[in-house]
mmCIF file of C-alpha atoms in Angstrom:
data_model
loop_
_atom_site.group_PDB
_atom_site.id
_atom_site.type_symbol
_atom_site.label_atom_id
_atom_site.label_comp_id
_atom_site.label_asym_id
_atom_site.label_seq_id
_atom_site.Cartn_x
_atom_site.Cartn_y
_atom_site.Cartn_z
ATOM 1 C CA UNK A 1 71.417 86.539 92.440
ATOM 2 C CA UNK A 2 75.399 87.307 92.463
ATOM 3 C CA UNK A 3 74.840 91.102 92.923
ATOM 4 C CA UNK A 4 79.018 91.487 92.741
ATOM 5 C CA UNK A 5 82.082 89.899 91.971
ATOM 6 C CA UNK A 6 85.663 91.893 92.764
ATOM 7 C CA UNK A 7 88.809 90.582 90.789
ATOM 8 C CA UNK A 8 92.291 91.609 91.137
ATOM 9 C CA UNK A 9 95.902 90.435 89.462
ATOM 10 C CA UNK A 10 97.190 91.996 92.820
ATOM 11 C CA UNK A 11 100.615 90.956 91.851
ATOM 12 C CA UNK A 12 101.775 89.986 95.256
ATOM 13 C CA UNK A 13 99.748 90.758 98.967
ATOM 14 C CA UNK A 14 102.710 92.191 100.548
ATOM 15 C CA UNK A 15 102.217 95.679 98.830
ATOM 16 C CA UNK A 16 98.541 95.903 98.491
ATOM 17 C CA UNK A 17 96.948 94.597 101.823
ATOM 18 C CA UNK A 18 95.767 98.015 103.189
ATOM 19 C CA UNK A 19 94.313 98.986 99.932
ATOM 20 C CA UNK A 20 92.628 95.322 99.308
ATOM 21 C CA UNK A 21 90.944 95.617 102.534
ATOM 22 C CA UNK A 22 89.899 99.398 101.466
ATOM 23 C CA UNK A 23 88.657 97.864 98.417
ATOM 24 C CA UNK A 24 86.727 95.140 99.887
ATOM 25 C CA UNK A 25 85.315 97.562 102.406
ATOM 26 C CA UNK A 26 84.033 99.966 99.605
ATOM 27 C CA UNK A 27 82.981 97.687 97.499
ATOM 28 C CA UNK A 28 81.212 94.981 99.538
ATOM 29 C CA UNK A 29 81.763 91.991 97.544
ATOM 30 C CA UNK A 30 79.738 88.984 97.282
ATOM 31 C CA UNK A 31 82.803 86.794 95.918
ATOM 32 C CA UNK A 32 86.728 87.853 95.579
ATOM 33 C CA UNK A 33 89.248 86.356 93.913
ATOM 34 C CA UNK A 34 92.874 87.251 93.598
ATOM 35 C CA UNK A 35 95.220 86.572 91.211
ATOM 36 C CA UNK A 36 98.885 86.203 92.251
ATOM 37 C CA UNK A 37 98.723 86.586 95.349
ATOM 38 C CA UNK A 38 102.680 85.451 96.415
ATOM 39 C CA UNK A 39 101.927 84.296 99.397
ATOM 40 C CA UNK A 40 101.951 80.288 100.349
ATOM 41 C CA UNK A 41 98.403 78.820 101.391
ATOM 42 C CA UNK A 42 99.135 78.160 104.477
ATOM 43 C CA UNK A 43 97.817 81.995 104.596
ATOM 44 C CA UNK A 44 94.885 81.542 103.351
ATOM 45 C CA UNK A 45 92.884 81.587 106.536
ATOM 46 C CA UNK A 46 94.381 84.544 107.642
ATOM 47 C CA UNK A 47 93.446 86.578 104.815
ATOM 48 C CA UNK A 48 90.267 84.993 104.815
ATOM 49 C CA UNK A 49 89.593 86.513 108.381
ATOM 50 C CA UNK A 50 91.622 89.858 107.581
ATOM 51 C CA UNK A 51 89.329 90.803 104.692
ATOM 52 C CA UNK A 52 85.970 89.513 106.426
ATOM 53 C CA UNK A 53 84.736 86.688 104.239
ATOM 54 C CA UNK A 54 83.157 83.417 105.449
ATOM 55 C CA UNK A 55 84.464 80.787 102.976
ATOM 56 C CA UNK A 56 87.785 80.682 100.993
ATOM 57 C CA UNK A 57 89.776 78.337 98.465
ATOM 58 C CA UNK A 58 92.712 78.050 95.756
ATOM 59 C CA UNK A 59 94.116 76.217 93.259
ATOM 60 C CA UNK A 60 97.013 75.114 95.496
ATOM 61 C CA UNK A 61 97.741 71.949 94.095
ATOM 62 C CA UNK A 62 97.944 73.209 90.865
ATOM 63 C CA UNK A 63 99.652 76.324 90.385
ATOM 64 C CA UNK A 64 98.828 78.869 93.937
ATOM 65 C CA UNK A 65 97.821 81.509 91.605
ATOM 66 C CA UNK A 66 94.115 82.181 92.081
ATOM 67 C CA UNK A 67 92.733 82.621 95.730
ATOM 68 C CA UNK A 68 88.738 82.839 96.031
ATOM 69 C CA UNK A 69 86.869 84.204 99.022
ATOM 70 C CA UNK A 70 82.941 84.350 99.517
ATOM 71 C CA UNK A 71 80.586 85.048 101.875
ATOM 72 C CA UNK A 72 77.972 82.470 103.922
ATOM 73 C CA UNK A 73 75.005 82.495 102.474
ATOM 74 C CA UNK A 74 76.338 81.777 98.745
ATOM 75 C CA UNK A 75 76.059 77.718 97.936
ATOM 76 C CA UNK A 76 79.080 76.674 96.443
ATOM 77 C CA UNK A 77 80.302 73.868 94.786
ATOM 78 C CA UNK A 78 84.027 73.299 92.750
ATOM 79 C CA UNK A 79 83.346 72.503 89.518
ATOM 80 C CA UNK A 80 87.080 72.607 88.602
ATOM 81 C CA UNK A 81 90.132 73.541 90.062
ATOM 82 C CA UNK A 82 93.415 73.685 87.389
ATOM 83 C CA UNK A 83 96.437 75.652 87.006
ATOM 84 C CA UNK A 84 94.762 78.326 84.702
ATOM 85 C CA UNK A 85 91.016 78.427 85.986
ATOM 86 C CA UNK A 86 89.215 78.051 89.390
ATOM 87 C CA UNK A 87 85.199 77.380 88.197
ATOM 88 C CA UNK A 88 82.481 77.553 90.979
ATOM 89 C CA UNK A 89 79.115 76.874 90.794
ATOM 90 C CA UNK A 90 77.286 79.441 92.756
ATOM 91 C CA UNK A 91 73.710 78.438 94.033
ATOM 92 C CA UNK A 92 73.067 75.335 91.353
ATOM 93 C CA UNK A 93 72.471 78.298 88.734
ATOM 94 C CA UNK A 94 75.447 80.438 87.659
ATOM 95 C CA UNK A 95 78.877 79.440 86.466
ATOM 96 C CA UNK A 96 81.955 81.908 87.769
ATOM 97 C CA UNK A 97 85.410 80.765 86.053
ATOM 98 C CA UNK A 98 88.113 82.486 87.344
ATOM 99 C CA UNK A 99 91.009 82.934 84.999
ATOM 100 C CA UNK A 100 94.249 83.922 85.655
ATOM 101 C CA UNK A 101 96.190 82.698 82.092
ATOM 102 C CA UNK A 102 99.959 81.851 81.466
ATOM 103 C CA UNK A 103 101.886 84.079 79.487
ATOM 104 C CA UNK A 104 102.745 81.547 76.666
ATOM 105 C CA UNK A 105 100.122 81.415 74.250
ATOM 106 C CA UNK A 106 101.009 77.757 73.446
ATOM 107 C CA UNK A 107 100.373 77.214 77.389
ATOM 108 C CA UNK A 108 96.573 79.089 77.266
ATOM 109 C CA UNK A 109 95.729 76.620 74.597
ATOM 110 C CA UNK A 110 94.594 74.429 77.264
ATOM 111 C CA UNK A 111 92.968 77.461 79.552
ATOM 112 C CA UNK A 112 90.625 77.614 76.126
ATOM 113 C CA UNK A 113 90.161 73.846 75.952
ATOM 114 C CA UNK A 114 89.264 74.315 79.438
ATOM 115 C CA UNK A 115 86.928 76.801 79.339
ATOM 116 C CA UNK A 116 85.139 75.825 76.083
ATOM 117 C CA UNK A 117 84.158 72.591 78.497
ATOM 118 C CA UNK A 118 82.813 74.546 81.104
ATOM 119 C CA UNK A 119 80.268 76.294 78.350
ATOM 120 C CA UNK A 120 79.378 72.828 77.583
ATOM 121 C CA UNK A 121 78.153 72.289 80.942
ATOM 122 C CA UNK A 122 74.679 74.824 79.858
ATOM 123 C CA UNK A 123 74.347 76.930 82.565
ATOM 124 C CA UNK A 124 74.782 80.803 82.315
ATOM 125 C CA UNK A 125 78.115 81.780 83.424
ATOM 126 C CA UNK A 126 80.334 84.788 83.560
ATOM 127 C CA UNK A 127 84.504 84.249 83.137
ATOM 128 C CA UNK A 128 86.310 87.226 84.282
ATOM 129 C CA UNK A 129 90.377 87.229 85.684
ATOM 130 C CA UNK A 130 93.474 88.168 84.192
ATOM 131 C CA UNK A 131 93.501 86.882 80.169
ATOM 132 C CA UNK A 132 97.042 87.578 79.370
ATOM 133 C CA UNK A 133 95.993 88.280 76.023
ATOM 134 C CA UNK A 134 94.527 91.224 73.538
ATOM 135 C CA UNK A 135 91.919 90.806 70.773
ATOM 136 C CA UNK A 136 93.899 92.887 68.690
ATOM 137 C CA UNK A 137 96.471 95.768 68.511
ATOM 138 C CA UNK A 138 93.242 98.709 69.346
ATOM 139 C CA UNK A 139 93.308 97.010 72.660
ATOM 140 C CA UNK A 140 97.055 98.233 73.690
ATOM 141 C CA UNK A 141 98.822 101.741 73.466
ATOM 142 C CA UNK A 142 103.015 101.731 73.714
ATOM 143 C CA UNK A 143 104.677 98.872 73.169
ATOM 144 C CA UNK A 144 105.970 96.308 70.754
ATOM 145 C CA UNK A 145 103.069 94.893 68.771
ATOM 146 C CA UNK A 146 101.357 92.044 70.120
ATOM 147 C CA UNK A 147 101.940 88.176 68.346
ATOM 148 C CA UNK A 148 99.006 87.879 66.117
ATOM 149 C CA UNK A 149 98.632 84.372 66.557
ATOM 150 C CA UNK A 150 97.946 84.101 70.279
ATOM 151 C CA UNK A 151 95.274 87.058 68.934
ATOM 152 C CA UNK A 152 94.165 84.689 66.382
ATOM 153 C CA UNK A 153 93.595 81.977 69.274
ATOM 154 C CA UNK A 154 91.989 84.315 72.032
ATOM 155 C CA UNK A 155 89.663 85.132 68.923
ATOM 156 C CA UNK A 156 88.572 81.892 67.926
ATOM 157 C CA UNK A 157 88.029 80.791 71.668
ATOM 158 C CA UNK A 158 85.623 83.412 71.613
ATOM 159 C CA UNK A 159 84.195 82.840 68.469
ATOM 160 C CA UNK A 160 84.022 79.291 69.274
ATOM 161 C CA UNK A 161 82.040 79.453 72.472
ATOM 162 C CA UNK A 162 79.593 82.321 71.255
ATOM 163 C CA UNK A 163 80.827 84.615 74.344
ATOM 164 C CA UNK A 164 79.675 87.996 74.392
ATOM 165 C CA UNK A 165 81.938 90.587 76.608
ATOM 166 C CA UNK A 166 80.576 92.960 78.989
ATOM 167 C CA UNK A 167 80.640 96.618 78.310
ATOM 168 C CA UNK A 168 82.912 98.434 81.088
ATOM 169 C CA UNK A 169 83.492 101.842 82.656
ATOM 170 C CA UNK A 170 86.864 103.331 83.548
ATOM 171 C CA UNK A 171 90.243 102.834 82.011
ATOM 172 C CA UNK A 172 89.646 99.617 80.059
ATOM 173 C CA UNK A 173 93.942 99.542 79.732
ATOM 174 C CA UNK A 174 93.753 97.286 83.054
ATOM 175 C CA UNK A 175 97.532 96.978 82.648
ATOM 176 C CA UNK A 176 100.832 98.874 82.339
ATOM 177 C CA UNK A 177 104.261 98.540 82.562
ATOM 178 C CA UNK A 178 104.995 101.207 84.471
ATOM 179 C CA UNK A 179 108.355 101.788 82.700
ATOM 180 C CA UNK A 180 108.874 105.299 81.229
ATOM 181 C CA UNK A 181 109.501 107.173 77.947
ATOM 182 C CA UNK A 182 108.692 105.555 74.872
ATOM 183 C CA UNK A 183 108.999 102.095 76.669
ATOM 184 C CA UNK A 184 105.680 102.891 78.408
ATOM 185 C CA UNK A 185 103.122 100.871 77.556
ATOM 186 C CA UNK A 186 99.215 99.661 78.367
ATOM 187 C CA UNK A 187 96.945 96.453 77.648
ATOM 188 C CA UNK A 188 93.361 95.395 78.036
ATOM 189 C CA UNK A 189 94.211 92.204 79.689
ATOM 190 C CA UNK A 190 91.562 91.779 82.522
ATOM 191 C CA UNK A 191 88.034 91.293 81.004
ATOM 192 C CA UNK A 192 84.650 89.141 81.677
ATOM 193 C CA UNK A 193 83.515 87.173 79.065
ATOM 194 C CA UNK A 194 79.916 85.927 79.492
ATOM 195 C CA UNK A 195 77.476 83.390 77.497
ATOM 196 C CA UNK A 196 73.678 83.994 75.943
ATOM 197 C CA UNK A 197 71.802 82.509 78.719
ATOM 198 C CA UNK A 198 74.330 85.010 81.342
ATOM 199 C CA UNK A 199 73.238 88.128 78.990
ATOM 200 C CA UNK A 200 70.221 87.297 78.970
ATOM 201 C CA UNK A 201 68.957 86.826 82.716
ATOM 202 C CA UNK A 202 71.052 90.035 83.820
ATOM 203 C CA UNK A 203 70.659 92.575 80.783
ATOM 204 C CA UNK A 204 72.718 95.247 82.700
ATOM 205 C CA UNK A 205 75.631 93.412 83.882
ATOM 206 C CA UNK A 206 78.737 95.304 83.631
ATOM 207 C CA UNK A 207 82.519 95.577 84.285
ATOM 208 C CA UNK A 208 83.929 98.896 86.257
ATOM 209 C CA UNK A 209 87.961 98.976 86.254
ATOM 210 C CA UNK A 210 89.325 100.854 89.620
ATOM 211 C CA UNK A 211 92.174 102.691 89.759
ATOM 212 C CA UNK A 212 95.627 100.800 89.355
ATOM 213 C CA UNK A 213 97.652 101.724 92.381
ATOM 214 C CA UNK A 214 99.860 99.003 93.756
ATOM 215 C CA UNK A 215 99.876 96.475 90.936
ATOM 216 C CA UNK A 216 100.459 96.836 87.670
ATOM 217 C CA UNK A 217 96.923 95.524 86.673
ATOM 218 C CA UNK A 218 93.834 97.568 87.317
ATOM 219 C CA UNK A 219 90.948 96.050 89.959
ATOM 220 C CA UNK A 220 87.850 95.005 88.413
ATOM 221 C CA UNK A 221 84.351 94.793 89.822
ATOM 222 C CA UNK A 222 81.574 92.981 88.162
ATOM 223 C CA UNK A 223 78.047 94.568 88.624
ATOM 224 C CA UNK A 224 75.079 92.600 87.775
ATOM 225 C CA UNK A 225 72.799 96.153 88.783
ATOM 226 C CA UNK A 226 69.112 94.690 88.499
ATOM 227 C CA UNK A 227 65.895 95.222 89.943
ATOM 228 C CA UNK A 228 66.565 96.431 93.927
ATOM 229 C CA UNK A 229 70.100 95.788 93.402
ATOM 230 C CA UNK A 230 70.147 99.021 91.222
ATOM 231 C CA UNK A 231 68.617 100.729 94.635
ATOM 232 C CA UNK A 232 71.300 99.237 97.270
ATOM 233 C CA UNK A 233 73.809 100.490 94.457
ATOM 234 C CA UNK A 234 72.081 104.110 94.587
ATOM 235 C CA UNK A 235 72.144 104.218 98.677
ATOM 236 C CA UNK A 236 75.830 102.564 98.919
ATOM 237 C CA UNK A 237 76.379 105.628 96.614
ATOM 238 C CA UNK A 238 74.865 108.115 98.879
ATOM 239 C CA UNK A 239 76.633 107.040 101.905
ATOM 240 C CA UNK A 240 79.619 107.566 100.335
ATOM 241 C CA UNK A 241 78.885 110.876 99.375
ATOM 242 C CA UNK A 242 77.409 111.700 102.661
ATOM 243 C CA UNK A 243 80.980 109.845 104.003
ATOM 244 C CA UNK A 244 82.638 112.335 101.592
ATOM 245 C CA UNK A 245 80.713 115.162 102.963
ATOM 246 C CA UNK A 246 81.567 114.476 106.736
ATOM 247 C CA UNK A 247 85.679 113.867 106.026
ATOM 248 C CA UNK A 248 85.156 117.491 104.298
ATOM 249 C CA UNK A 249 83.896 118.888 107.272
ATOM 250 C CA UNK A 250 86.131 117.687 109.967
ATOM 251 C CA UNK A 251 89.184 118.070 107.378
ATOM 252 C CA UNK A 252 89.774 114.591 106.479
ATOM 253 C CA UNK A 253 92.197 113.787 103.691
ATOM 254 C CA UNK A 254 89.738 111.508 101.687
ATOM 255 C CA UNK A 255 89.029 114.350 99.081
ATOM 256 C CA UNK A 256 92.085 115.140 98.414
ATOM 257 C CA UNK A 257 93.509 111.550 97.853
ATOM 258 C CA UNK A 258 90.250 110.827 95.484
ATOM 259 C CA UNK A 259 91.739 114.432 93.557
ATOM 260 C CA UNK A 260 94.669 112.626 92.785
ATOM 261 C CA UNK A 261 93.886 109.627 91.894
ATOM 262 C CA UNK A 262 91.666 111.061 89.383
ATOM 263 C CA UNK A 263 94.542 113.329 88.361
ATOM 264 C CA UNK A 264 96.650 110.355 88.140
ATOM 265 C CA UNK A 265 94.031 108.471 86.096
ATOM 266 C CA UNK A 266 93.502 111.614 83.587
ATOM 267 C CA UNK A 267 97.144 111.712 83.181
ATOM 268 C CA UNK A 268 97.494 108.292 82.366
ATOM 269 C CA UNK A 269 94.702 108.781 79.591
ATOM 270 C CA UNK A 270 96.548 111.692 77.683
ATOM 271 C CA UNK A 271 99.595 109.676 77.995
ATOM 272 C CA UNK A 272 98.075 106.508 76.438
ATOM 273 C CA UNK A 273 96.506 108.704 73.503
ATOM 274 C CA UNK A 274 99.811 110.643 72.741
ATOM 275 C CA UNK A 275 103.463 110.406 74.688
ATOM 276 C CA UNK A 276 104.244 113.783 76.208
ATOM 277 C CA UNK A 277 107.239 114.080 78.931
ATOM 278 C CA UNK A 278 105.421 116.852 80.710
ATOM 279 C CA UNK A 279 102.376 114.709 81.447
ATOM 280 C CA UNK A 280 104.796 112.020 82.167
ATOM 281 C CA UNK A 281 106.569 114.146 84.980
ATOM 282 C CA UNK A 282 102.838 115.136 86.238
ATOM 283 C CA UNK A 283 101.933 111.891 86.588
ATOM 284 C CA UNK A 284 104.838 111.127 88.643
ATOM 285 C CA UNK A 285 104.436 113.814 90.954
ATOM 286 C CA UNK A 286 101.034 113.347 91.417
ATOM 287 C CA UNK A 287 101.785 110.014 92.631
ATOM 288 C CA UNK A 288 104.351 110.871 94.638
ATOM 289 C CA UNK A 289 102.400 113.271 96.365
ATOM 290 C CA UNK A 290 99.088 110.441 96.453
ATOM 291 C CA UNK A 291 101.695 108.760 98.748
ATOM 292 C CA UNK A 292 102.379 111.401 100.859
ATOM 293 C CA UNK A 293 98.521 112.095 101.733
ATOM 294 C CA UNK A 294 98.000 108.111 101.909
ATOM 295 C CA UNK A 295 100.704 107.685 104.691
ATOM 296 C CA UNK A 296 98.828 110.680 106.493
ATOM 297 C CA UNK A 297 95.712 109.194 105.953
ATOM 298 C CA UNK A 298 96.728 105.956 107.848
ATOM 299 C CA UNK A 299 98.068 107.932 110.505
ATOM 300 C CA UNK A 300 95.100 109.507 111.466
ATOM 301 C CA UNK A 301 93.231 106.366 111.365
ATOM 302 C CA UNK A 302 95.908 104.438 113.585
ATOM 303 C CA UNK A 303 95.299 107.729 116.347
ATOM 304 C CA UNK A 304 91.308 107.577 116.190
ATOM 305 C CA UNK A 305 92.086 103.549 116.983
ATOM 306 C CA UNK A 306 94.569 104.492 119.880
ATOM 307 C CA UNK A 307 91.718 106.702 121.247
ATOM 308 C CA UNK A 308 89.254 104.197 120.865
ATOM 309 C CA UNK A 309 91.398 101.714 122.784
ATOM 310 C CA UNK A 310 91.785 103.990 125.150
ATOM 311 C CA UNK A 311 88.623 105.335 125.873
ATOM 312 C CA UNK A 312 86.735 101.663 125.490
ATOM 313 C CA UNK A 313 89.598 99.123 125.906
ATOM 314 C CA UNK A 314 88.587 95.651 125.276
ATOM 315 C CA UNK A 315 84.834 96.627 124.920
ATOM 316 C CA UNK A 316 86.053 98.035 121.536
ATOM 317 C CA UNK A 317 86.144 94.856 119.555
ATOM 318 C CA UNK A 318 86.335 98.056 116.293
ATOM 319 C CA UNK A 319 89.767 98.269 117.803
ATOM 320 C CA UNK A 320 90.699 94.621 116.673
ATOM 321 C CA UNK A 321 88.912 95.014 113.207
ATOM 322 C CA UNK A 322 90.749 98.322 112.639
ATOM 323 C CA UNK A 323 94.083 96.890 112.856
#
């Protein structure tokens, strides 16, 4: 069983390393696959070490816009590799497609051809990325109005391979333009898109968006949350709390940086429901002063390393992962 799958549009590795690894870290992802990543593959192995996974591969010779990480104990074979999708089989049983779509909608034309072959192939599968697309107008706030014919299209794909979507938690506007005024605007443009046989071996399977920080789309965690799975999901939960608890005590910053991000989230909300320049300006200071308590954050954890090095020196391999 594929207990989780972590997807990201990270819009270029350069601004988001510290927080991918963060993610990874907190999440503890099965597979991981990144969309725009801006980076040539001759960095793939790097990042492959940097965020602790096994195994790693990309659509290079296509387009070097989907990079896919898992860890050893996951049998994988390629079942496709183009400039839209990257499709793995994982263990002879489940179908991942990962999607990152042009922004044409004459171009996805072929990302649905694509993908309606993969359904043919009869095993459950789950496609979840970076759609580029809305099923209608409901799915964006701000902005100029969507063309209703790549709608049309994204809607008969659907229709046409019987996919179900998965239900989702968090701020299902996975994208925004981060311009401001009346130009501001959000989409649901990340999603996971699964068949019958999918829904029906995991029944609770579900999409959580994260909070968008250094890319303009959100990240996105698939859950499958089954059977003990739903307890290893309860005690990850618990040591995070008890994690919380102990950064409390000593005065850590943790708290306070979750406070604002879930100011900055709440703001956001409001914002997408009705335009208001004071929530606007609170939204901006808030992240302003996110980054502030970030960049302390990551001081204090480069001192505890400097400690470490020098009270262990190179008996601390933690010294070499913490970098």
């Amino acid at each position: 069983m594929i207990n989780k799958v972590l997807f990201w549009n990270i819009r270029g590795l350069g601004t988001s390393r510290k927080r991918l690894r963060g993610l990874v870290r907190e999440q503890q992802p099965i597979i991981l696959v990144i969309a725009e990543p801006f980076r040539d593959d001759t960095h793939l192995s790097y990042w492959k070490t940097f965020l602790e996974f096994d195994e790693c591969l990309s659509n290079a010779s296509q387009a070097r816009k989907i990079w896919c990480f898992w860890k050893f104990g996951l049998k994988v074979d390629v079942m496709g590799v183009s400039d839209q999708p990257l499709t793995l089989l994982i263990n002879s049983s489940l179908l991942i497609p990962s999607v990152y779509a042009k922004c044409r909608f004459l171009d996805r034309r072929s990302l649905w051809s694509d993908l309606l072959g993969v359904n043919n192939l009869q095993f459950p599968h789950v496609i979840i990325g970076d759609f580029n697309v809305i099923h209608n107008d409901n799915e964006r706030r701000g902005g100029n109005p969507r063309m209703l014919i790549a709608m049309e299209d994204f809607c008969s794909f659907i229709d046409d391979g019987r996919f179900v979507e998965l239900p989702f938690s968090g701020n299902g506007f996975s994208w925004c333009n981060e311009q401001l005024g009346m130009a501001h605007s959000w989409a649901r443009l990340d999603r996971a898109l699964c068949n019958s046989k999918f829904k029906d071996l995991y029944l609770l399977a579900r999409i959580q968006y994260l909070p968008r920080r250094t890319s303009d789309h959100s990240p996105m965690v698939e859950v499958n949350g089954m059977g003990l799975w739903k307890l290893v999901a309860k005690l990850k939960r618990l040591k995070l709390v008890l994690k919380s608890w102990n950064k409390d005590v000593f005065g850590w910053t943790g708290k306070h940086i979750k406070e604002l991000e879930a100011k900055v989230e709440e703001g956001e909300f409001r914002l997408q429901e009705c335009y208001s320049e004071d929530v606007e300006a609170d939204i901006l200071a808030n992240k302003v002063e996110l980054d502030v308590w970030l960049k302390r954050e990551e001081s204090r954890i480069a001192q505890q390393v400097k400690q470490k090095w020098v009270s262990h020196g190179e008996v601390s391999t933690a010294f070499f992962k913490a970098l």
